[in-house]
Amino acid sequence: MQALEDQLSENPAEALPELDGLIARMLEEAGYVLDDPVVRAGEEREIVTEYQAAHEIAVASEAGSDQISPGDVAAAINGFRALFDYIVAERSAGDLSFKLDDE
């Protein structure tokens, strides 16, 4: 994440797909199922929903959609940052058993 901060400041729309990939990997390694709506329940549902909302913006932005505003990009980045902070906090609490080698 730290490696992406400069890129996010300089050109957020271009950095968004890379940030999306990082958060997706982190969530999957933590055991979240990102593409199966049947599996979602409780707190996991909120996490997955937050990811999917930001992911949809990242995909549309990367595709060059003219319906994505700078505010949408900022909202996606903020969502991804919140997820990153959540995962790191959970890991610090000892609830997750994976390494964040790709940060």
JSON list of C-alpha atoms in Angstrom, two decimals:
[
{"chain": "A", "resi": 1, "resn": "MET", "atom": "CA", "xyz": [0.00, 0.00, 0.00]},
{"chain": "A", "resi": 2, "resn": "GLN", "atom": "CA", "xyz": [2.79, 2.34, 0.88]},
{"chain": "A", "resi": 3, "resn": "ALA", "atom": "CA", "xyz": [4.30, 1.84, -2.57]},
{"chain": "A", "resi": 4, "resn": "LEU", "atom": "CA", "xyz": [1.00, 2.94, -4.15]},
{"chain": "A", "resi": 5, "resn": "GLU", "atom": "CA", "xyz": [0.51, 6.13, -2.13]},
{"chain": "A", "resi": 6, "resn": "ASP", "atom": "CA", "xyz": [2.58, 8.36, -4.46]},
{"chain": "A", "resi": 7, "resn": "GLN", "atom": "CA", "xyz": [0.83, 6.98, -7.51]},
{"chain": "A", "resi": 8, "resn": "LEU", "atom": "CA", "xyz": [-2.56, 7.45, -5.85]},
{"chain": "A", "resi": 9, "resn": "SER", "atom": "CA", "xyz": [-1.73, 11.10, -5.17]},
{"chain": "A", "resi": 10, "resn": "GLU", "atom": "CA", "xyz": [-0.39, 11.82, -8.65]},
{"chain": "A", "resi": 11, "resn": "ASN", "atom": "CA", "xyz": [-2.84, 9.87, -10.80]},
{"chain": "A", "resi": 12, "resn": "PRO", "atom": "CA", "xyz": [-5.54, 8.16, -8.76]},
{"chain": "A", "resi": 13, "resn": "ALA", "atom": "CA", "xyz": [-7.52, 6.75, -11.69]},
{"chain": "A", "resi": 14, "resn": "GLU", "atom": "CA", "xyz": [-4.45, 4.98, -13.09]},
{"chain": "A", "resi": 15, "resn": "ALA", "atom": "CA", "xyz": [-3.47, 3.58, -9.67]},
{"chain": "A", "resi": 16, "resn": "LEU", "atom": "CA", "xyz": [-6.96, 2.33, -8.91]},
{"chain": "A", "resi": 17, "resn": "PRO", "atom": "CA", "xyz": [-6.70, -1.07, -10.70]},
{"chain": "A", "resi": 18, "resn": "GLU", "atom": "CA", "xyz": [-3.45, -1.88, -8.89]},
{"chain": "A", "resi": 19, "resn": "LEU", "atom": "CA", "xyz": [-5.00, -0.94, -5.55]},
{"chain": "A", "resi": 20, "resn": "ASP", "atom": "CA", "xyz": [-8.03, -3.05, -6.42]},
{"chain": "A", "resi": 21, "resn": "GLY", "atom": "CA", "xyz": [-5.78, -6.04, -7.08]},
{"chain": "A", "resi": 22, "resn": "LEU", "atom": "CA", "xyz": [-3.90, -5.58, -3.81]},
{"chain": "A", "resi": 23, "resn": "ILE", "atom": "CA", "xyz": [-7.07, -5.41, -1.71]},
{"chain": "A", "resi": 24, "resn": "ALA", "atom": "CA", "xyz": [-8.63, -8.37, -3.55]},
{"chain": "A", "resi": 25, "resn": "ARG", "atom": "CA", "xyz": [-5.55, -10.51, -2.84]},
{"chain": "A", "resi": 26, "resn": "MET", "atom": "CA", "xyz": [-5.52, -9.47, 0.81]},
{"chain": "A", "resi": 27, "resn": "LEU", "atom": "CA", "xyz": [-9.22, -10.25, 1.27]},
{"chain": "A", "resi": 28, "resn": "GLU", "atom": "CA", "xyz": [-8.96, -13.61, -0.49]},
{"chain": "A", "resi": 29, "resn": "GLU", "atom": "CA", "xyz": [-5.93, -14.57, 1.59]},
{"chain": "A", "resi": 30, "resn": "ALA", "atom": "CA", "xyz": [-7.93, -13.63, 4.68]},
{"chain": "A", "resi": 31, "resn": "GLY", "atom": "CA", "xyz": [-10.65, -16.05, 3.61]},
{"chain": "A", "resi": 32, "resn": "TYR", "atom": "CA", "xyz": [-13.25, -13.68, 2.18]},
{"chain": "A", "resi": 33, "resn": "VAL", "atom": "CA", "xyz": [-15.26, -14.96, -0.78]},
{"chain": "A", "resi": 34, "resn": "LEU", "atom": "CA", "xyz": [-15.52, -11.98, -3.11]},
{"chain": "A", "resi": 35, "resn": "ASP", "atom": "CA", "xyz": [-17.63, -13.39, -5.92]},
{"chain": "A", "resi": 36, "resn": "ASP", "atom": "CA", "xyz": [-20.20, -15.65, -4.22]},
{"chain": "A", "resi": 37, "resn": "PRO", "atom": "CA", "xyz": [-23.21, -13.72, -2.89]},
{"chain": "A", "resi": 38, "resn": "VAL", "atom": "CA", "xyz": [-24.62, -16.83, -1.22]},
{"chain": "A", "resi": 39, "resn": "VAL", "atom": "CA", "xyz": [-21.64, -17.16, 1.11]},
{"chain": "A", "resi": 40, "resn": "ARG", "atom": "CA", "xyz": [-21.85, -13.61, 2.45]},
{"chain": "A", "resi": 41, "resn": "ALA", "atom": "CA", "xyz": [-23.22, -13.18, 5.94]},
{"chain": "A", "resi": 42, "resn": "GLY", "atom": "CA", "xyz": [-22.74, -10.89, 8.93]},
{"chain": "A", "resi": 43, "resn": "GLU", "atom": "CA", "xyz": [-19.64, -8.74, 9.02]},
{"chain": "A", "resi": 44, "resn": "GLU", "atom": "CA", "xyz": [-18.21, -10.54, 5.99]},
{"chain": "A", "resi": 45, "resn": "ARG", "atom": "CA", "xyz": [-21.12, -9.24, 3.95]},
{"chain": "A", "resi": 46, "resn": "GLU", "atom": "CA", "xyz": [-20.24, -5.62, 4.78]},
{"chain": "A", "resi": 47, "resn": "ILE", "atom": "CA", "xyz": [-16.60, -6.17, 3.89]},
{"chain": "A", "resi": 48, "resn": "VAL", "atom": "CA", "xyz": [-17.42, -7.86, 0.58]},
{"chain": "A", "resi": 49, "resn": "THR", "atom": "CA", "xyz": [-20.04, -5.23, -0.28]},
{"chain": "A", "resi": 50, "resn": "GLU", "atom": "CA", "xyz": [-17.52, -2.43, 0.37]},
{"chain": "A", "resi": 51, "resn": "TYR", "atom": "CA", "xyz": [-14.98, -4.20, -1.82]},
{"chain": "A", "resi": 52, "resn": "GLN", "atom": "CA", "xyz": [-17.45, -4.80, -4.65]},
{"chain": "A", "resi": 53, "resn": "ALA", "atom": "CA", "xyz": [-18.57, -1.16, -4.70]},
{"chain": "A", "resi": 54, "resn": "ALA", "atom": "CA", "xyz": [-14.98, 0.07, -4.99]},
{"chain": "A", "resi": 55, "resn": "HIS", "atom": "CA", "xyz": [-14.12, -2.72, -7.45]},
{"chain": "A", "resi": 56, "resn": "GLU", "atom": "CA", "xyz": [-16.96, -1.73, -9.80]},
{"chain": "A", "resi": 57, "resn": "ILE", "atom": "CA", "xyz": [-15.65, 1.84, -9.91]},
{"chain": "A", "resi": 58, "resn": "ALA", "atom": "CA", "xyz": [-12.11, 0.58, -10.55]},
{"chain": "A", "resi": 59, "resn": "VAL", "atom": "CA", "xyz": [-13.27, -1.61, -13.44]},
{"chain": "A", "resi": 60, "resn": "ALA", "atom": "CA", "xyz": [-15.34, 1.17, -15.00]},
{"chain": "A", "resi": 61, "resn": "SER", "atom": "CA", "xyz": [-12.52, 3.66, -14.59]},
{"chain": "A", "resi": 62, "resn": "GLU", "atom": "CA", "xyz": [-9.99, 1.31, -16.18]},
{"chain": "A", "resi": 63, "resn": "ALA", "atom": "CA", "xyz": [-12.40, 0.76, -19.09]},
{"chain": "A", "resi": 64, "resn": "GLY", "atom": "CA", "xyz": [-12.52, 4.51, -19.64]},
{"chain": "A", "resi": 65, "resn": "SER", "atom": "CA", "xyz": [-16.17, 4.96, -18.69]},
{"chain": "A", "resi": 66, "resn": "ASP", "atom": "CA", "xyz": [-17.27, 8.57, -18.97]},
{"chain": "A", "resi": 67, "resn": "GLN", "atom": "CA", "xyz": [-19.76, 7.96, -16.16]},
{"chain": "A", "resi": 68, "resn": "ILE", "atom": "CA", "xyz": [-17.01, 7.75, -13.53]},
{"chain": "A", "resi": 69, "resn": "SER", "atom": "CA", "xyz": [-16.24, 11.08, -11.90]},
{"chain": "A", "resi": 70, "resn": "PRO", "atom": "CA", "xyz": [-13.17, 12.08, -9.88]},
{"chain": "A", "resi": 71, "resn": "GLY", "atom": "CA", "xyz": [-15.44, 11.84, -6.83]},
{"chain": "A", "resi": 72, "resn": "ASP", "atom": "CA", "xyz": [-16.24, 8.22, -7.70]},
{"chain": "A", "resi": 73, "resn": "VAL", "atom": "CA", "xyz": [-12.52, 7.45, -7.96]},
{"chain": "A", "resi": 74, "resn": "ALA", "atom": "CA", "xyz": [-11.92, 9.13, -4.59]},
{"chain": "A", "resi": 75, "resn": "ALA", "atom": "CA", "xyz": [-14.76, 7.14, -3.02]},
{"chain": "A", "resi": 76, "resn": "ALA", "atom": "CA", "xyz": [-13.28, 3.89, -4.35]},
{"chain": "A", "resi": 77, "resn": "ILE", "atom": "CA", "xyz": [-9.83, 4.78, -3.03]},
{"chain": "A", "resi": 78, "resn": "ASN", "atom": "CA", "xyz": [-11.30, 5.64, 0.37]},
{"chain": "A", "resi": 79, "resn": "GLY", "atom": "CA", "xyz": [-13.20, 2.35, 0.40]},
{"chain": "A", "resi": 80, "resn": "PHE", "atom": "CA", "xyz": [-10.07, 0.40, -0.47]},
{"chain": "A", "resi": 81, "resn": "ARG", "atom": "CA", "xyz": [-8.09, 2.25, 2.22]},
{"chain": "A", "resi": 82, "resn": "ALA", "atom": "CA", "xyz": [-10.75, 1.43, 4.81]},
{"chain": "A", "resi": 83, "resn": "LEU", "atom": "CA", "xyz": [-10.59, -2.23, 3.82]},
{"chain": "A", "resi": 84, "resn": "PHE", "atom": "CA", "xyz": [-6.79, -2.17, 3.99]},
{"chain": "A", "resi": 85, "resn": "ASP", "atom": "CA", "xyz": [-6.89, -0.65, 7.48]},
{"chain": "A", "resi": 86, "resn": "TYR", "atom": "CA", "xyz": [-9.49, -3.22, 8.58]},
{"chain": "A", "resi": 87, "resn": "ILE", "atom": "CA", "xyz": [-7.45, -6.16, 7.31]},
{"chain": "A", "resi": 88, "resn": "VAL", "atom": "CA", "xyz": [-4.25, -4.86, 8.90]},
{"chain": "A", "resi": 89, "resn": "ALA", "atom": "CA", "xyz": [-6.04, -4.27, 12.22]},
{"chain": "A", "resi": 90, "resn": "GLU", "atom": "CA", "xyz": [-7.50, -7.79, 12.13]},
{"chain": "A", "resi": 91, "resn": "ARG", "atom": "CA", "xyz": [-4.10, -9.22, 11.32]},
{"chain": "A", "resi": 92, "resn": "SER", "atom": "CA", "xyz": [-2.55, -7.27, 14.20]},
{"chain": "A", "resi": 93, "resn": "ALA", "atom": "CA", "xyz": [-5.21, -8.70, 16.48]},
{"chain": "A", "resi": 94, "resn": "GLY", "atom": "CA", "xyz": [-4.12, -12.17, 15.43]},
{"chain": "A", "resi": 95, "resn": "ASP", "atom": "CA", "xyz": [-7.39, -13.03, 13.71]},
{"chain": "A", "resi": 96, "resn": "LEU", "atom": "CA", "xyz": [-5.84, -13.54, 10.26]},
{"chain": "A", "resi": 97, "resn": "SER", "atom": "CA", "xyz": [-3.17, -16.04, 9.39]},
{"chain": "A", "resi": 98, "resn": "PHE", "atom": "CA", "xyz": [-1.59, -14.63, 6.26]},
{"chain": "A", "resi": 99, "resn": "LYS", "atom": "CA", "xyz": [1.36, -12.48, 5.38]},
{"chain": "A", "resi": 100, "resn": "LEU", "atom": "CA", "xyz": [1.07, -9.14, 3.64]},
{"chain": "A", "resi": 101, "resn": "ASP", "atom": "CA", "xyz": [4.14, -9.68, 1.51]},
{"chain": "A", "resi": 102, "resn": "ASP", "atom": "CA", "xyz": [2.69, -7.79, -1.47]},
{"chain": "A", "resi": 103, "resn": "GLU", "atom": "CA", "xyz": [2.24, -4.46, 0.35]}
]
